[in-house]
PDB file of C-alpha atoms and ligand atoms in Angstrom:
ATOM      1  CA  UNK L  15       0.024   0.040   0.033  1.00  0.00           C
ATOM      2  CA  UNK L  16       1.214   3.632  -0.837  1.00  0.00           C
ATOM      3  CA  UNK L  17       0.058   6.928   0.278  1.00  0.00           C
ATOM      4  CA  UNK L  18       0.298   9.332  -2.718  1.00  0.00           C
ATOM      5  CA  UNK L  19       1.220  12.815  -1.642  1.00  0.00           C
ATOM      6  CA  UNK L  20      -1.061  15.113  -3.753  1.00  0.00           C
ATOM      7  CA  UNK L  21       0.487  18.372  -4.066  1.00  0.00           C
ATOM      8  CA  UNK L  22      -2.565  20.171  -2.835  1.00  0.00           C
ATOM      9  CA  UNK L  23      -2.540  18.274   0.480  1.00  0.00           C
ATOM     10  CA  UNK L  24       1.076  17.985   1.706  1.00  0.00           C
ATOM     11  CA  UNK L  25       0.460  18.441   5.422  1.00  0.00           C
ATOM     12  CA  UNK L  26      -2.598  16.405   5.560  1.00  0.00           C
ATOM     13  CA  UNK L  27      -0.617  13.624   3.655  1.00  0.00           C
ATOM     14  CA  UNK L  28       2.249  13.962   6.332  1.00  0.00           C
ATOM     15  CA  UNK L  29      -0.105  13.385   8.998  1.00  0.00           C
ATOM     16  CA  UNK L  30      -1.870  10.468   7.426  1.00  0.00           C
ATOM     17  CA  UNK L  31       1.613   8.810   6.846  1.00  0.00           C
ATOM     18  CA  UNK L  32       2.662   9.489  10.491  1.00  0.00           C
ATOM     19  CA  UNK L  33      -0.547   8.223  11.723  1.00  0.00           C
ATOM     20  CA  UNK L  34      -0.919   5.165   9.846  1.00  0.00           C
ATOM     21  CA  UNK L  35       2.664   4.262   9.552  1.00  0.00           C
ATOM     22  CA  UNK L  36       2.360   4.504   5.624  1.00  0.00           C
ATOM     23  CA  UNK L  37       4.995   4.215   2.697  1.00  0.00           C
ATOM     24  CA  UNK L  38       4.517   6.898   0.408  1.00  0.00           C
ATOM     25  CA  UNK L  39       5.186   8.521  -2.965  1.00  0.00           C
ATOM     26  CA  UNK L  40       5.774  12.183  -3.525  1.00  0.00           C
ATOM     27  CA  UNK L  41       4.364  13.846  -7.028  1.00  0.00           C
ATOM     28  CA  UNK L  42       6.411  16.343  -8.646  1.00  0.00           C
ATOM     29  CA  UNK L  43       4.005  19.320 -10.110  1.00  0.00           C
ATOM     30  CA  UNK L  44       4.717  22.326 -12.440  1.00  0.00           C
ATOM     31  CA  UNK L  45       3.227  24.580 -14.563  1.00  0.00           C
ATOM     32  CA  UNK L  46       4.411  25.492 -18.036  1.00  0.00           C
ATOM     33  CA  UNK L  47       4.579  28.882 -19.262  1.00  0.00           C
ATOM     34  CA  UNK L  48       1.482  28.322 -21.211  1.00  0.00           C
ATOM     35  CA  UNK L  49      -0.303  27.248 -18.041  1.00  0.00           C
ATOM     36  CA  UNK L  50      -0.485  23.876 -18.688  1.00  0.00           C
ATOM     37  CA  UNK L  51      -0.022  21.382 -15.617  1.00  0.00           C
ATOM     38  CA  UNK L  52       2.722  18.565 -15.665  1.00  0.00           C
ATOM     39  CA  UNK L  53       2.692  15.812 -12.849  1.00  0.00           C
ATOM     40  CA  UNK L  54       5.077  13.131 -12.309  1.00  0.00           C
ATOM     41  CA  UNK L  55       5.160  10.149  -9.563  1.00  0.00           C
ATOM     42  CA  UNK L  56       8.596   9.984  -7.767  1.00  0.00           C
ATOM     43  CA  UNK L  57       8.508   6.223  -7.542  1.00  0.00           C
ATOM     44  CA  UNK L  58       7.016   2.841  -8.957  1.00  0.00           C
ATOM     45  CA  UNK L  59       3.529   2.207  -7.890  1.00  0.00           C
ATOM     46  CA  UNK L  60       3.373  -1.241  -9.820  1.00  0.00           C
ATOM     47  CA  UNK L  61       1.085  -3.576  -8.254  1.00  0.00           C
ATOM     48  CA  UNK L  62       0.658  -1.251  -5.329  1.00  0.00           C
ATOM     49  CA  UNK L  63      -2.982  -0.213  -3.700  1.00  0.00           C
ATOM     50  CA  UNK L  64      -2.589   3.549  -3.853  1.00  0.00           C
ATOM     51  CA  UNK L  65      -4.356   6.068  -1.679  1.00  0.00           C
ATOM     52  CA  UNK L  66      -4.206   9.469  -3.351  1.00  0.00           C
ATOM     53  CA  UNK L  67      -4.737  12.480  -0.974  1.00  0.00           C
ATOM     54  CA  UNK L  68      -5.518  15.706  -3.071  1.00  0.00           C
ATOM     55  CA  UNK L  69      -7.685  18.692  -2.433  1.00  0.00           C
ATOM     56  CA  UNK L  70      -9.418  20.341  -5.378  1.00  0.00           C
ATOM     57  CA  UNK L  71      -9.266  23.884  -4.493  1.00  0.00           C
ATOM     58  CA  UNK L  72      -7.900  25.918  -6.367  1.00  0.00           C
ATOM     59  CA  UNK L  73      -8.679  24.646  -9.698  1.00  0.00           C
ATOM     60  CA  UNK L  74      -5.225  23.728 -10.419  1.00  0.00           C
ATOM     61  CA  UNK L  75      -5.430  21.078  -7.701  1.00  0.00           C
ATOM     62  CA  UNK L  76      -8.446  19.469  -9.630  1.00  0.00           C
ATOM     63  CA  UNK L  77      -6.474  19.131 -12.704  1.00  0.00           C
ATOM     64  CA  UNK L  78      -3.570  17.736 -10.810  1.00  0.00           C
ATOM     65  CA  UNK L  79      -5.969  15.259  -9.348  1.00  0.00           C
ATOM     66  CA  UNK L  80      -7.055  13.866 -12.586  1.00  0.00           C
ATOM     67  CA  UNK L  81      -3.706  13.798 -14.001  1.00  0.00           C
ATOM     68  CA  UNK L  82      -2.334  11.912 -10.912  1.00  0.00           C
ATOM     69  CA  UNK L  83      -4.973   9.392 -11.248  1.00  0.00           C
ATOM     70  CA  UNK L  84      -3.958   8.959 -14.810  1.00  0.00           C
ATOM     71  CA  UNK L  85      -0.287   8.466 -13.903  1.00  0.00           C
ATOM     72  CA  UNK L  86      -1.270   5.825 -11.267  1.00  0.00           C
ATOM     73  CA  UNK L  87      -3.355   3.824 -13.817  1.00  0.00           C
ATOM     74  CA  UNK L  88      -0.718   4.123 -16.580  1.00  0.00           C
ATOM     75  CA  UNK L  89       2.090   3.109 -14.207  1.00  0.00           C
ATOM     76  CA  UNK L  90       0.304  -0.185 -13.193  1.00  0.00           C
ATOM     77  CA  UNK L  91      -1.244   0.748  -9.623  1.00  0.00           C
ATOM     78  CA  UNK L  92      -3.273  -2.239  -8.636  1.00  0.00           C
ATOM     79  CA  UNK L  93      -6.035   0.335  -7.094  1.00  0.00           C
ATOM     80  CA  UNK L  94      -6.418   3.826  -7.051  1.00  0.00           C
ATOM     81  CA  UNK L  95      -8.556   5.172  -4.108  1.00  0.00           C
ATOM     82  CA  UNK L  96      -9.042   8.854  -3.968  1.00  0.00           C
ATOM     83  CA  UNK L  97      -9.031  10.847  -0.820  1.00  0.00           C
ATOM     84  CA  UNK L  98     -10.367  14.345  -1.718  1.00  0.00           C
ATOM     85  CA  UNK L  99     -10.642  16.148   1.532  1.00  0.00           C
ATOM     86  CA  UNK L 100     -12.305  19.053  -0.111  1.00  0.00           C
ATOM     87  CA  UNK L 101     -14.386  18.434  -3.000  1.00  0.00           C
ATOM     88  CA  UNK L 102     -15.163  21.650  -4.876  1.00  0.00           C
ATOM     89  CA  UNK L 103     -17.908  22.577  -7.056  1.00  0.00           C
ATOM     90  CA  UNK L 104     -20.262  20.937  -4.425  1.00  0.00           C
ATOM     91  CA  UNK L 105     -22.750  23.921  -4.218  1.00  0.00           C
ATOM     92  CA  UNK L 106     -23.640  23.277  -8.017  1.00  0.00           C
ATOM     93  CA  UNK L 107     -25.159  19.658  -7.258  1.00  0.00           C
ATOM     94  CA  UNK L 108     -28.280  20.541  -9.444  1.00  0.00           C
ATOM     95  CA  UNK L 109     -29.437  22.585 -12.285  1.00  0.00           C
ATOM     96  CA  UNK L 110     -30.723  25.608 -10.456  1.00  0.00           C
ATOM     97  CA  UNK L 111     -31.415  27.593 -13.905  1.00  0.00           C
ATOM     98  CA  UNK L 112     -31.918  26.062 -17.270  1.00  0.00           C
ATOM     99  CA  UNK L 113     -28.898  25.745 -19.327  1.00  0.00           C
ATOM    100  CA  UNK L 114     -26.620  25.160 -16.172  1.00  0.00           C
ATOM    101  CA  UNK L 115     -24.027  22.197 -15.596  1.00  0.00           C
ATOM    102  CA  UNK L 116     -24.246  19.974 -12.504  1.00  0.00           C
ATOM    103  CA  UNK L 117     -20.553  20.730 -12.014  1.00  0.00           C
ATOM    104  CA  UNK L 118     -20.251  18.234  -9.180  1.00  0.00           C
ATOM    105  CA  UNK L 119     -21.456  15.436 -11.140  1.00  0.00           C
ATOM    106  CA  UNK L 120     -19.313  16.238 -13.943  1.00  0.00           C
ATOM    107  CA  UNK L 121     -16.208  15.959 -11.637  1.00  0.00           C
ATOM    108  CA  UNK L 122     -17.660  12.950  -9.868  1.00  0.00           C
ATOM    109  CA  UNK L 123     -17.841  11.246 -13.036  1.00  0.00           C
ATOM    110  CA  UNK L 124     -14.414  11.930 -14.255  1.00  0.00           C
ATOM    111  CA  UNK L 125     -12.860  11.092 -10.999  1.00  0.00           C
ATOM    112  CA  UNK L 126     -14.683   7.537 -11.060  1.00  0.00           C
ATOM    113  CA  UNK L 127     -13.355   6.787 -14.582  1.00  0.00           C
ATOM    114  CA  UNK L 128      -9.803   6.068 -12.998  1.00  0.00           C
ATOM    115  CA  UNK L 129     -10.839   5.333  -9.319  1.00  0.00           C
ATOM    116  CA  UNK L 130     -11.744   2.095  -7.067  1.00  0.00           C
ATOM    117  CA  UNK L 131     -13.186   4.208  -4.408  1.00  0.00           C
ATOM    118  CA  UNK L 132     -13.467   7.882  -3.224  1.00  0.00           C
ATOM    119  CA  UNK L 133     -13.603   9.428   0.326  1.00  0.00           C
ATOM    120  CA  UNK L 134     -14.414  13.072   1.299  1.00  0.00           C
ATOM    121  CA  UNK L 135     -14.971  15.399   4.075  1.00  0.00           C
ATOM    122  CA  UNK L 136     -18.293  17.508   4.670  1.00  0.00           C
ATOM    123  CA  UNK L 137     -19.428  17.176   1.072  1.00  0.00           C
ATOM    124  CA  UNK L 138     -21.533  20.455   0.947  1.00  0.00           C
ATOM    125  CA  UNK L 139     -24.365  18.153  -0.488  1.00  0.00           C
ATOM    126  CA  UNK L 140     -24.698  14.555   0.613  1.00  0.00           C
ATOM    127  CA  UNK L 141     -26.352  13.919  -2.984  1.00  0.00           C
ATOM    128  CA  UNK L 142     -22.879  14.036  -4.372  1.00  0.00           C
ATOM    129  CA  UNK L 143     -22.080  10.586  -3.147  1.00  0.00           C
ATOM    130  CA  UNK L 144     -24.888   9.344  -5.331  1.00  0.00           C
ATOM    131  CA  UNK L 145     -22.987  10.549  -8.410  1.00  0.00           C
ATOM    132  CA  UNK L 146     -20.340   7.783  -7.736  1.00  0.00           C
ATOM    133  CA  UNK L 147     -21.014   4.308  -8.897  1.00  0.00           C
ATOM    134  CA  UNK L 148     -17.855   3.223  -6.953  1.00  0.00           C
ATOM    135  CA  UNK L 149     -17.624   3.150  -3.312  1.00  0.00           C
ATOM    136  CA  UNK L 150     -18.112   6.708  -2.114  1.00  0.00           C
ATOM    137  CA  UNK L 151     -17.923   8.023   1.722  1.00  0.00           C
ATOM    138  CA  UNK L 152     -18.220  11.275   3.218  1.00  0.00           C
ATOM    139  CA  UNK L 153     -16.861  11.905   6.701  1.00  0.00           C
ATOM    140  CA  UNK L 154     -17.661  14.589   8.840  1.00  0.00           C
ATOM    141  CA  UNK L 155     -15.311  17.061  10.717  1.00  0.00           C
ATOM    142  CA  UNK L 156     -18.054  18.459  12.934  1.00  0.00           C
ATOM    143  CA  UNK L 157     -17.233  16.402  15.827  1.00  0.00           C
ATOM    144  CA  UNK L 158     -13.595  17.357  15.749  1.00  0.00           C
ATOM    145  CA  UNK L 159     -14.734  20.923  15.329  1.00  0.00           C
ATOM    146  CA  UNK L 160     -16.936  20.495  18.330  1.00  0.00           C
ATOM    147  CA  UNK L 161     -13.730  19.337  20.267  1.00  0.00           C
ATOM    148  CA  UNK L 162     -11.619  22.178  19.132  1.00  0.00           C
ATOM    149  CA  UNK L 163     -14.285  24.718  20.059  1.00  0.00           C
ATOM    150  CA  UNK L 164     -14.201  23.424  23.640  1.00  0.00           C
ATOM    151  CA  UNK L 165     -10.599  25.657  24.059  1.00  0.00           C
ATOM    152  CA  UNK L 166     -13.130  28.793  23.835  1.00  0.00           C
ATOM    153  CA  UNK L 167     -15.136  27.498  26.544  1.00  0.00           C
ATOM    154  CA  UNK L 168     -18.371  28.306  24.285  1.00  0.00           C
ATOM    155  CA  UNK L 169     -21.801  28.746  25.761  1.00  0.00           C
ATOM    156  CA  UNK L 170     -23.379  28.316  22.472  1.00  0.00           C
ATOM    157  CA  UNK L 171     -22.716  26.941  19.151  1.00  0.00           C
ATOM    158  CA  UNK L 172     -24.119  28.627  16.034  1.00  0.00           C
ATOM    159  CA  UNK L 173     -25.020  27.604  12.467  1.00  0.00           C
ATOM    160  CA  UNK L 174     -25.034  30.603  10.249  1.00  0.00           C
ATOM    161  CA  UNK L 175     -28.124  29.285   8.075  1.00  0.00           C
ATOM    162  CA  UNK L 176     -30.668  26.359   8.321  1.00  0.00           C
ATOM    163  CA  UNK L 177     -28.812  24.108   6.108  1.00  0.00           C
ATOM    164  CA  UNK L 178     -26.178  23.701   8.672  1.00  0.00           C
ATOM    165  CA  UNK L 179     -28.493  22.548  11.694  1.00  0.00           C
ATOM    166  CA  UNK L 180     -27.318  18.903  11.440  1.00  0.00           C
ATOM    167  CA  UNK L 181     -23.696  20.132  11.328  1.00  0.00           C
ATOM    168  CA  UNK L 182     -23.693  22.513  14.319  1.00  0.00           C
ATOM    169  CA  UNK L 183     -25.975  19.855  16.255  1.00  0.00           C
ATOM    170  CA  UNK L 184     -23.232  17.240  16.069  1.00  0.00           C
ATOM    171  CA  UNK L 185     -20.532  19.536  17.143  1.00  0.00           C
ATOM    172  CA  UNK L 186     -22.692  20.751  20.101  1.00  0.00           C
ATOM    173  CA  UNK L 187     -23.714  17.296  21.178  1.00  0.00           C
ATOM    174  CA  UNK L 188     -20.009  16.044  20.938  1.00  0.00           C
ATOM    175  CA  UNK L 189     -19.277  18.687  23.862  1.00  0.00           C
ATOM    176  CA  UNK L 190     -22.704  18.867  25.489  1.00  0.00           C
ATOM    177  CA  UNK L 191     -23.312  22.723  24.625  1.00  0.00           C
ATOM    178  CA  UNK L 192     -26.288  24.437  23.393  1.00  0.00           C
ATOM    179  CA  UNK L 193     -26.801  25.249  19.662  1.00  0.00           C
ATOM    180  CA  UNK L 194     -28.926  27.454  17.707  1.00  0.00           C
ATOM    181  CA  UNK L 195     -29.048  28.768  13.953  1.00  0.00           C
ATOM    182  CA  UNK L 196     -29.571  32.078  12.083  1.00  0.00           C
ATOM    183  CA  UNK L 197     -31.691  32.577   8.890  1.00  0.00           C
ATOM    184  CA  UNK L 198     -29.707  33.372   5.834  1.00  0.00           C
ATOM    185  CA  UNK L 199     -30.770  34.620   2.508  1.00  0.00           C
ATOM    186  CA  UNK L 200     -28.271  34.824   0.011  1.00  0.00           C
ATOM    187  CA  UNK L 201     -28.548  37.995  -2.304  1.00  0.00           C
ATOM    188  CA  UNK L 202     -25.511  37.249  -4.769  1.00  0.00           C
ATOM    189  CA  UNK L 203     -22.142  35.270  -4.876  1.00  0.00           C
ATOM    190  CA  UNK L 204     -20.607  37.530  -2.160  1.00  0.00           C
ATOM    191  CA  UNK L 205     -23.625  39.427  -0.272  1.00  0.00           C
ATOM    192  CA  UNK L 206     -25.834  37.429   2.232  1.00  0.00           C
ATOM    193  CA  UNK L 207     -28.467  39.041   4.528  1.00  0.00           C
ATOM    194  CA  UNK L 208     -29.055  37.387   7.750  1.00  0.00           C
ATOM    195  CA  UNK L 209     -32.373  38.123   9.272  1.00  0.00           C
ATOM    196  CA  UNK L 210     -32.252  39.560  12.984  1.00  0.00           C
ATOM    197  CA  UNK L 211     -33.281  36.621  15.113  1.00  0.00           C
ATOM    198  CA  UNK L 212     -33.086  36.755  19.136  1.00  0.00           C
ATOM    199  CA  UNK L 213     -31.065  34.108  19.921  1.00  0.00           C
ATOM    200  CA  UNK L 214     -30.061  35.275  23.536  1.00  0.00           C
ATOM    201  CA  UNK L 215     -26.242  35.842  22.909  1.00  0.00           C
ATOM    202  CA  UNK L 216     -25.993  38.500  25.508  1.00  0.00           C
ATOM    203  CA  UNK L 217     -22.806  38.180  27.237  1.00  0.00           C
ATOM    204  CA  UNK L 218     -22.210  34.624  25.928  1.00  0.00           C
ATOM    205  CA  UNK L 219     -19.239  32.915  24.366  1.00  0.00           C
ATOM    206  CA  UNK L 220     -20.280  32.083  20.871  1.00  0.00           C
ATOM    207  CA  UNK L 221     -18.858  29.835  18.173  1.00  0.00           C
ATOM    208  CA  UNK L 222     -20.391  29.975  14.553  1.00  0.00           C
ATOM    209  CA  UNK L 223     -19.658  27.005  12.615  1.00  0.00           C
ATOM    210  CA  UNK L 224     -19.993  26.138   8.907  1.00  0.00           C
ATOM    211  CA  UNK L 225     -18.916  23.807   6.315  1.00  0.00           C
ATOM    212  CA  UNK L 226     -17.291  26.380   4.067  1.00  0.00           C
ATOM    213  CA  UNK L 227     -16.053  29.721   4.541  1.00  0.00           C
ATOM    214  CA  UNK L 228     -15.371  31.166   1.018  1.00  0.00           C
ATOM    215  CA  UNK L 229     -15.768  34.990   0.630  1.00  0.00           C
ATOM    216  CA  UNK L 230     -16.484  35.165   4.289  1.00  0.00           C
ATOM    217  CA  UNK L 231     -19.654  37.076   3.613  1.00  0.00           C
ATOM    218  CA  UNK L 232     -21.792  34.632   5.587  1.00  0.00           C
ATOM    219  CA  UNK L 233     -19.538  34.516   8.601  1.00  0.00           C
ATOM    220  CA  UNK L 234     -19.180  38.185   8.637  1.00  0.00           C
ATOM    221  CA  UNK L 235     -22.938  38.773   8.614  1.00  0.00           C
ATOM    222  CA  UNK L 236     -23.476  36.102  11.390  1.00  0.00           C
ATOM    223  CA  UNK L 237     -20.547  37.532  13.538  1.00  0.00           C
ATOM    224  CA  UNK L 238     -22.029  41.151  13.323  1.00  0.00           C
ATOM    225  CA  UNK L 239     -25.399  39.873  14.376  1.00  0.00           C
ATOM    226  CA  UNK L 240     -24.149  38.115  17.465  1.00  0.00           C
ATOM    227  CA  UNK L 241     -21.909  41.090  18.317  1.00  0.00           C
ATOM    228  CA  UNK L 242     -24.930  43.514  17.763  1.00  0.00           C
ATOM    229  CA  UNK L 243     -26.992  41.011  20.183  1.00  0.00           C
ATOM    230  CA  UNK L 244     -24.382  41.536  22.747  1.00  0.00           C
ATOM    231  CA  UNK L 245     -22.093  38.300  22.575  1.00  0.00           C
ATOM    232  CA  UNK L 246     -19.103  38.603  24.532  1.00  0.00           C
ATOM    233  CA  UNK L 247     -16.908  36.618  22.261  1.00  0.00           C
ATOM    234  CA  UNK L 248     -17.425  35.353  18.682  1.00  0.00           C
ATOM    235  CA  UNK L 249     -15.441  32.632  17.288  1.00  0.00           C
ATOM    236  CA  UNK L 250     -15.756  31.481  13.387  1.00  0.00           C
ATOM    237  CA  UNK L 251     -14.856  27.943  12.425  1.00  0.00           C
ATOM    238  CA  UNK L 252     -15.426  25.722   9.579  1.00  0.00           C
ATOM    239  CA  UNK L 253     -14.227  22.518   7.889  1.00  0.00           C
ATOM    240  CA  UNK L 254     -13.268  24.211   4.650  1.00  0.00           C
ATOM    241  CA  UNK L 255     -11.321  27.458   4.741  1.00  0.00           C
ATOM    242  CA  UNK L 256     -11.133  28.818   1.231  1.00  0.00           C
ATOM    243  CA  UNK L 257     -10.630  32.476   2.359  1.00  0.00           C
ATOM    244  CA  UNK L 258     -11.025  34.098  -0.918  1.00  0.00           C
ATOM    245  CA  UNK L 259      -8.763  37.189  -1.138  1.00  0.00           C
ATOM    246  CA  UNK L 260      -8.418  38.769   2.411  1.00  0.00           C
ATOM    247  CA  UNK L 261     -11.615  36.930   3.794  1.00  0.00           C
ATOM    248  CA  UNK L 262      -9.355  35.576   6.703  1.00  0.00           C
ATOM    249  CA  UNK L 263      -7.997  39.045   7.819  1.00  0.00           C
ATOM    250  CA  UNK L 264     -11.446  40.613   7.464  1.00  0.00           C
ATOM    251  CA  UNK L 265     -12.932  37.889   9.692  1.00  0.00           C
ATOM    252  CA  UNK L 266     -10.036  37.898  12.192  1.00  0.00           C
ATOM    253  CA  UNK L 267     -10.627  41.430  12.531  1.00  0.00           C
ATOM    254  CA  UNK L 268     -13.808  41.212  14.027  1.00  0.00           C
ATOM    255  CA  UNK L 269     -13.910  37.692  15.418  1.00  0.00           C
ATOM    256  CA  UNK L 270     -12.026  36.550  18.464  1.00  0.00           C
ATOM    257  CA  UNK L 271     -10.563  33.625  16.521  1.00  0.00           C
ATOM    258  CA  UNK L 272     -10.928  32.186  13.070  1.00  0.00           C
ATOM    259  CA  UNK L 273     -10.085  28.420  12.501  1.00  0.00           C
ATOM    260  CA  UNK L 274     -10.521  25.556  10.079  1.00  0.00           C
ATOM    261  CA  UNK L 275      -9.266  22.125   9.105  1.00  0.00           C
ATOM    262  CA  UNK L 276      -6.576  20.996   6.924  1.00  0.00           C
ATOM    263  CA  UNK L 277      -8.996  19.872   4.052  1.00  0.00           C
ATOM    264  CA  UNK L 278      -7.498  23.117   2.350  1.00  0.00           C
ATOM    265  CA  UNK L 279      -4.004  23.985   3.804  1.00  0.00           C
ATOM    266  CA  UNK L 280      -3.845  27.415   4.996  1.00  0.00           C
ATOM    267  CA  UNK L 281      -2.585  29.619   8.053  1.00  0.00           C
ATOM    268  CA  UNK L 282      -5.961  29.057   9.779  1.00  0.00           C
ATOM    269  CA  UNK L 283      -5.733  25.545   9.903  1.00  0.00           C
ATOM    270  CA  UNK L 284      -5.947  24.440  13.582  1.00  0.00           C
ATOM    271  CA  UNK L 285      -7.919  20.994  13.293  1.00  0.00           C
ATOM    272  CA  UNK L 286      -6.635  18.051  11.348  1.00  0.00           C
ATOM    273  CA  UNK L 287      -9.075  15.742   9.671  1.00  0.00           C
ATOM    274  CA  UNK L 288      -6.677  12.664   9.626  1.00  0.00           C
ATOM    275  CA  UNK L 289      -8.356  10.993  12.426  1.00  0.00           C
ATOM    276  CA  UNK L 290     -11.466  10.605  10.124  1.00  0.00           C
ATOM    277  CA  UNK L 291      -9.588   8.139   7.871  1.00  0.00           C
ATOM    278  CA  UNK L 292      -8.367   5.585  10.387  1.00  0.00           C
ATOM    279  CA  UNK L 293     -10.830   3.015   8.902  1.00  0.00           C
ATOM    280  CA  UNK L 294      -9.544   3.737   5.416  1.00  0.00           C
ATOM    281  CA  UNK L 295      -6.200   2.413   6.302  1.00  0.00           C
TER     282      UNK L 295
HETATM  283  C1  LIG B 315     -23.489  27.787   2.122  1.00  0.00           C
HETATM  284  O1  LIG B 315     -24.630  27.094   1.841  1.00  0.00           O
HETATM  285  C2  LIG B 315     -22.308  27.236   2.803  1.00  0.00           C
HETATM  286  O2  LIG B 315     -22.793  26.394   3.883  1.00  0.00           O
HETATM  287  C3  LIG B 315     -21.464  28.420   3.337  1.00  0.00           C
HETATM  288  O3  LIG B 315     -22.358  28.964   4.153  1.00  0.00           O
HETATM  289  C4  LIG B 315     -21.099  29.298   2.175  1.00  0.00           C
HETATM  290  O4  LIG B 315     -20.474  28.476   1.101  1.00  0.00           O
HETATM  291  C5  LIG B 315     -20.061  30.452   2.568  1.00  0.00           C
HETATM  292  O5  LIG B 315     -19.754  31.164   1.600  1.00  0.00           O
HETATM  293  P1  LIG B 315     -19.343  32.593   2.002  1.00  0.00           P
HETATM  294  O6  LIG B 315     -18.077  32.488   2.822  1.00  0.00           O
HETATM  295  O7  LIG B 315     -18.840  33.192   0.397  1.00  0.00           O
HETATM  296  O8  LIG B 315     -20.321  33.242   2.358  1.00  0.00           O
END
């Protein structure tokens, strides 16, 4: 068995290697002047069961994933098992308007052409596992985020929208803490409106948990609401920290802390999802 260290997930790969005492293969990746991507495996994978760890954000990582899968098949791997800690395009899981693509299905279909199994974390939509005809498992980091939240001695865990109720409940149950949710309306790609709702935040330490922080618009609005309602501390956490442009810094300015997991590697990663894969190895 070999773990393949995808260039998008070096730290998570290291953690998995150490935790499961795995042999591994590095991957060289470079970009040609015209923008084309080149990948090369550093060692033979002939007759090996391979576990490729590669996130899919930003887009470059997605192309690398496809090319590494191809390299594994082309170089005689016995099986190709794909661990995609962050599966991008998951929010486009249906045709919202006529003429659109179901982007997450397109990606799932491409992955499974050259894979025997697929694993991911906090897929934005559970529906995505149904797009796969191979084994496809979705793990959740919410209990790990709950445990991390304990550092802040929270009185309350909050989901910024109704869609995140199951997630925040899971985190709150793990540490036996109260939870609630806000009501969000998305106005466009970067602007959201959070309806005022009295959730008794006065004087409380609150942790807001979401699956994704992208532009940070959702988290900013949620944090503002809670601060306006008198919250004593507001911490913002998520599984997938995309932190587009200066989203991390903007959030860091108004929140007491900002944290995420290593499904996408950045300075904000304080929680590793490595333990979620114990049953895979
Ligand atoms: C949406 O349903 C997701 O759960 C996140 O709330 C959303 O993707 C966050 O995006 P942004 O940071 O751009 O508001």
